[in-house]
């Protein structure tokens, strides 16, 4: 899937409202060019026109931006698994320590768990809104 396919709706919204597509460096998502400063845009490169970089970005393969787990709030819905072939399990984020993501035991939250059981997982990602129950 390319960036164009992943962000088709956002790109259309920006363009149909008369804007130009930029990519916010911090959020790693498309925004209207007028919403950020040039130095905050992925397309800011001396000597290379934004339009050329925009076209190149649209046709690049989409890659998930890395998650800064140190900034994820406790009890945020996440998906976890221990093996590449396992199904994703719905859990809630507990902590990030020494490069390892921990989730509350049994899909509970810090509020609903009777003990402070935390389980570490090999694979973890943030749950999209459509994946949350």
PDB file of C-alpha atoms in Angstrom:
ATOM      1  CA  UNK A   1       0.000   0.000   0.000  1.00  0.00           C
ATOM      2  CA  UNK A   2       1.390   3.418  -0.954  1.00  0.00           C
ATOM      3  CA  UNK A   3       1.090   6.645   1.033  1.00  0.00           C
ATOM      4  CA  UNK A   4      -1.399   7.800  -1.609  1.00  0.00           C
ATOM      5  CA  UNK A   5      -3.623   4.782  -0.858  1.00  0.00           C
ATOM      6  CA  UNK A   6      -3.213   4.970   2.923  1.00  0.00           C
ATOM      7  CA  UNK A   7      -4.035   8.683   3.139  1.00  0.00           C
ATOM      8  CA  UNK A   8      -6.405   9.000   0.161  1.00  0.00           C
ATOM      9  CA  UNK A   9      -9.242  10.499   2.209  1.00  0.00           C
ATOM     10  CA  UNK A  10      -7.039  13.079   3.951  1.00  0.00           C
ATOM     11  CA  UNK A  11      -5.306  14.028   0.681  1.00  0.00           C
ATOM     12  CA  UNK A  12      -8.659  14.498  -1.065  1.00  0.00           C
ATOM     13  CA  UNK A  13     -10.000  16.618   1.802  1.00  0.00           C
ATOM     14  CA  UNK A  14      -6.956  18.901   1.675  1.00  0.00           C
ATOM     15  CA  UNK A  15      -6.942  19.259  -2.117  1.00  0.00           C
ATOM     16  CA  UNK A  16     -10.732  19.651  -2.448  1.00  0.00           C
ATOM     17  CA  UNK A  17     -10.573  22.490   0.086  1.00  0.00           C
ATOM     18  CA  UNK A  18      -8.013  24.298  -2.079  1.00  0.00           C
ATOM     19  CA  UNK A  19      -4.948  23.315  -0.076  1.00  0.00           C
ATOM     20  CA  UNK A  20      -1.603  21.750  -0.784  1.00  0.00           C
ATOM     21  CA  UNK A  21      -0.528  18.535   0.895  1.00  0.00           C
ATOM     22  CA  UNK A  22       2.318  18.673   3.408  1.00  0.00           C
ATOM     23  CA  UNK A  23       3.497  15.954   5.786  1.00  0.00           C
ATOM     24  CA  UNK A  24       3.921  16.979   9.418  1.00  0.00           C
ATOM     25  CA  UNK A  25       7.314  15.660  10.570  1.00  0.00           C
ATOM     26  CA  UNK A  26       6.162  15.163  14.164  1.00  0.00           C
ATOM     27  CA  UNK A  27       2.849  13.427  13.426  1.00  0.00           C
ATOM     28  CA  UNK A  28       4.042  11.763  10.197  1.00  0.00           C
ATOM     29  CA  UNK A  29       0.640  12.475   8.632  1.00  0.00           C
ATOM     30  CA  UNK A  30      -0.604  14.668   5.785  1.00  0.00           C
ATOM     31  CA  UNK A  31      -1.858  18.144   6.668  1.00  0.00           C
ATOM     32  CA  UNK A  32      -2.676  21.307   4.746  1.00  0.00           C
ATOM     33  CA  UNK A  33       0.558  23.123   3.900  1.00  0.00           C
ATOM     34  CA  UNK A  34      -0.750  26.299   5.594  1.00  0.00           C
ATOM     35  CA  UNK A  35      -1.137  24.512   8.962  1.00  0.00           C
ATOM     36  CA  UNK A  36       2.594  24.014   9.584  1.00  0.00           C
ATOM     37  CA  UNK A  37       5.884  25.833   9.019  1.00  0.00           C
ATOM     38  CA  UNK A  38       8.151  24.700   6.201  1.00  0.00           C
ATOM     39  CA  UNK A  39      10.757  23.411   8.674  1.00  0.00           C
ATOM     40  CA  UNK A  40       8.034  21.164  10.184  1.00  0.00           C
ATOM     41  CA  UNK A  41       7.299  19.573   6.788  1.00  0.00           C
ATOM     42  CA  UNK A  42       8.815  16.396   5.375  1.00  0.00           C
ATOM     43  CA  UNK A  43       9.087  18.122   1.979  1.00  0.00           C
ATOM     44  CA  UNK A  44      11.416  20.907   3.194  1.00  0.00           C
ATOM     45  CA  UNK A  45      14.693  20.286   1.387  1.00  0.00           C
ATOM     46  CA  UNK A  46      16.865  23.044   0.029  1.00  0.00           C
ATOM     47  CA  UNK A  47      16.883  23.131  -3.740  1.00  0.00           C
ATOM     48  CA  UNK A  48      14.234  20.469  -4.344  1.00  0.00           C
ATOM     49  CA  UNK A  49      10.711  21.708  -5.165  1.00  0.00           C
ATOM     50  CA  UNK A  50       7.965  20.613  -2.744  1.00  0.00           C
ATOM     51  CA  UNK A  51       5.865  19.320  -5.641  1.00  0.00           C
ATOM     52  CA  UNK A  52       8.538  16.814  -6.666  1.00  0.00           C
ATOM     53  CA  UNK A  53       8.957  15.551  -3.106  1.00  0.00           C
ATOM     54  CA  UNK A  54       5.175  15.411  -2.614  1.00  0.00           C
ATOM     55  CA  UNK A  55       4.760  13.243  -5.725  1.00  0.00           C
ATOM     56  CA  UNK A  56       7.619  10.970  -4.642  1.00  0.00           C
ATOM     57  CA  UNK A  57       6.118  10.595  -1.125  1.00  0.00           C
ATOM     58  CA  UNK A  58       2.659   9.773  -2.533  1.00  0.00           C
ATOM     59  CA  UNK A  59       4.091   6.884  -4.535  1.00  0.00           C
ATOM     60  CA  UNK A  60       6.339   5.507  -1.769  1.00  0.00           C
ATOM     61  CA  UNK A  61       5.349   2.394   0.136  1.00  0.00           C
ATOM     62  CA  UNK A  62       3.556   3.287   3.382  1.00  0.00           C
ATOM     63  CA  UNK A  63       5.458   2.360   6.542  1.00  0.00           C
ATOM     64  CA  UNK A  64       4.094   2.554  10.084  1.00  0.00           C
ATOM     65  CA  UNK A  65       5.829   5.351  11.970  1.00  0.00           C
ATOM     66  CA  UNK A  66       7.670   4.164  15.080  1.00  0.00           C
ATOM     67  CA  UNK A  67       5.764   4.503  18.348  1.00  0.00           C
ATOM     68  CA  UNK A  68       7.321   6.465  21.197  1.00  0.00           C
ATOM     69  CA  UNK A  69       6.022   4.151  23.920  1.00  0.00           C
ATOM     70  CA  UNK A  70       7.333   6.490  26.623  1.00  0.00           C
ATOM     71  CA  UNK A  71       4.589   8.947  25.611  1.00  0.00           C
ATOM     72  CA  UNK A  72       1.700   6.434  25.485  1.00  0.00           C
ATOM     73  CA  UNK A  73      -0.748   6.986  28.381  1.00  0.00           C
ATOM     74  CA  UNK A  74      -1.471   4.107  30.770  1.00  0.00           C
ATOM     75  CA  UNK A  75      -4.652   2.188  29.799  1.00  0.00           C
ATOM     76  CA  UNK A  76      -4.410   3.099  26.101  1.00  0.00           C
ATOM     77  CA  UNK A  77      -5.898   0.253  23.989  1.00  0.00           C
ATOM     78  CA  UNK A  78      -3.129  -1.743  22.287  1.00  0.00           C
ATOM     79  CA  UNK A  79      -2.810  -4.973  20.325  1.00  0.00           C
ATOM     80  CA  UNK A  80      -0.200  -7.514  21.432  1.00  0.00           C
ATOM     81  CA  UNK A  81       1.199 -10.944  20.566  1.00  0.00           C
ATOM     82  CA  UNK A  82       4.277 -13.043  21.306  1.00  0.00           C
ATOM     83  CA  UNK A  83       4.766 -14.726  17.938  1.00  0.00           C
ATOM     84  CA  UNK A  84       4.655 -13.330  14.424  1.00  0.00           C
ATOM     85  CA  UNK A  85       2.003 -15.942  13.527  1.00  0.00           C
ATOM     86  CA  UNK A  86      -0.238 -15.354  16.577  1.00  0.00           C
ATOM     87  CA  UNK A  87      -3.492 -13.434  16.421  1.00  0.00           C
ATOM     88  CA  UNK A  88      -3.441  -9.918  17.875  1.00  0.00           C
ATOM     89  CA  UNK A  89      -4.927  -9.750  21.387  1.00  0.00           C
ATOM     90  CA  UNK A  90      -6.755  -6.706  22.770  1.00  0.00           C
ATOM     91  CA  UNK A  91      -5.011  -5.320  25.856  1.00  0.00           C
ATOM     92  CA  UNK A  92      -4.402  -2.033  27.659  1.00  0.00           C
ATOM     93  CA  UNK A  93      -0.979  -0.412  27.935  1.00  0.00           C
ATOM     94  CA  UNK A  94       0.639  -0.627  31.393  1.00  0.00           C
ATOM     95  CA  UNK A  95       4.229   0.576  30.946  1.00  0.00           C
ATOM     96  CA  UNK A  96       7.329   0.669  28.765  1.00  0.00           C
ATOM     97  CA  UNK A  97      10.550  -0.376  30.455  1.00  0.00           C
ATOM     98  CA  UNK A  98      13.958  -1.383  29.085  1.00  0.00           C
ATOM     99  CA  UNK A  99      12.601  -1.513  25.538  1.00  0.00           C
ATOM    100  CA  UNK A 100       9.713  -3.827  26.476  1.00  0.00           C
ATOM    101  CA  UNK A 101       5.974  -3.063  26.277  1.00  0.00           C
ATOM    102  CA  UNK A 102       3.842  -4.298  29.176  1.00  0.00           C
ATOM    103  CA  UNK A 103       0.060  -4.633  29.191  1.00  0.00           C
ATOM    104  CA  UNK A 104      -2.353  -5.256  32.035  1.00  0.00           C
ATOM    105  CA  UNK A 105      -3.193  -8.933  32.521  1.00  0.00           C
ATOM    106  CA  UNK A 106      -6.281 -10.403  30.807  1.00  0.00           C
ATOM    107  CA  UNK A 107      -7.239  -7.257  28.901  1.00  0.00           C
ATOM    108  CA  UNK A 108      -8.038  -5.389  32.107  1.00  0.00           C
ATOM    109  CA  UNK A 109      -7.134  -1.773  32.873  1.00  0.00           C
ATOM    110  CA  UNK A 110      -5.300  -0.286  35.839  1.00  0.00           C
ATOM    111  CA  UNK A 111      -8.723   0.506  37.298  1.00  0.00           C
ATOM    112  CA  UNK A 112     -10.365  -2.899  36.791  1.00  0.00           C
ATOM    113  CA  UNK A 113      -7.446  -5.191  37.651  1.00  0.00           C
ATOM    114  CA  UNK A 114      -7.540  -6.512  41.217  1.00  0.00           C
ATOM    115  CA  UNK A 115      -3.780  -7.079  41.388  1.00  0.00           C
ATOM    116  CA  UNK A 116      -1.098  -5.146  39.558  1.00  0.00           C
ATOM    117  CA  UNK A 117      -0.377  -7.969  37.088  1.00  0.00           C
ATOM    118  CA  UNK A 118       1.535  -6.778  34.037  1.00  0.00           C
ATOM    119  CA  UNK A 119       2.577  -8.998  31.134  1.00  0.00           C
ATOM    120  CA  UNK A 120       5.387  -8.253  28.682  1.00  0.00           C
ATOM    121  CA  UNK A 121       4.856  -8.831  24.956  1.00  0.00           C
ATOM    122  CA  UNK A 122       7.210  -9.325  22.033  1.00  0.00           C
ATOM    123  CA  UNK A 123       4.992  -7.462  19.535  1.00  0.00           C
ATOM    124  CA  UNK A 124       2.787  -4.476  20.308  1.00  0.00           C
ATOM    125  CA  UNK A 125       1.034  -1.746  18.369  1.00  0.00           C
ATOM    126  CA  UNK A 126      -1.533   0.923  19.103  1.00  0.00           C
ATOM    127  CA  UNK A 127      -5.097  -0.159  18.392  1.00  0.00           C
ATOM    128  CA  UNK A 128      -6.856   1.827  15.683  1.00  0.00           C
ATOM    129  CA  UNK A 129     -10.294   3.177  16.633  1.00  0.00           C
ATOM    130  CA  UNK A 130     -11.929   0.536  14.429  1.00  0.00           C
ATOM    131  CA  UNK A 131     -10.075  -2.212  16.348  1.00  0.00           C
ATOM    132  CA  UNK A 132     -11.140  -1.026  19.795  1.00  0.00           C
ATOM    133  CA  UNK A 133     -14.022  -2.708  21.543  1.00  0.00           C
TER     134      UNK A 133
END
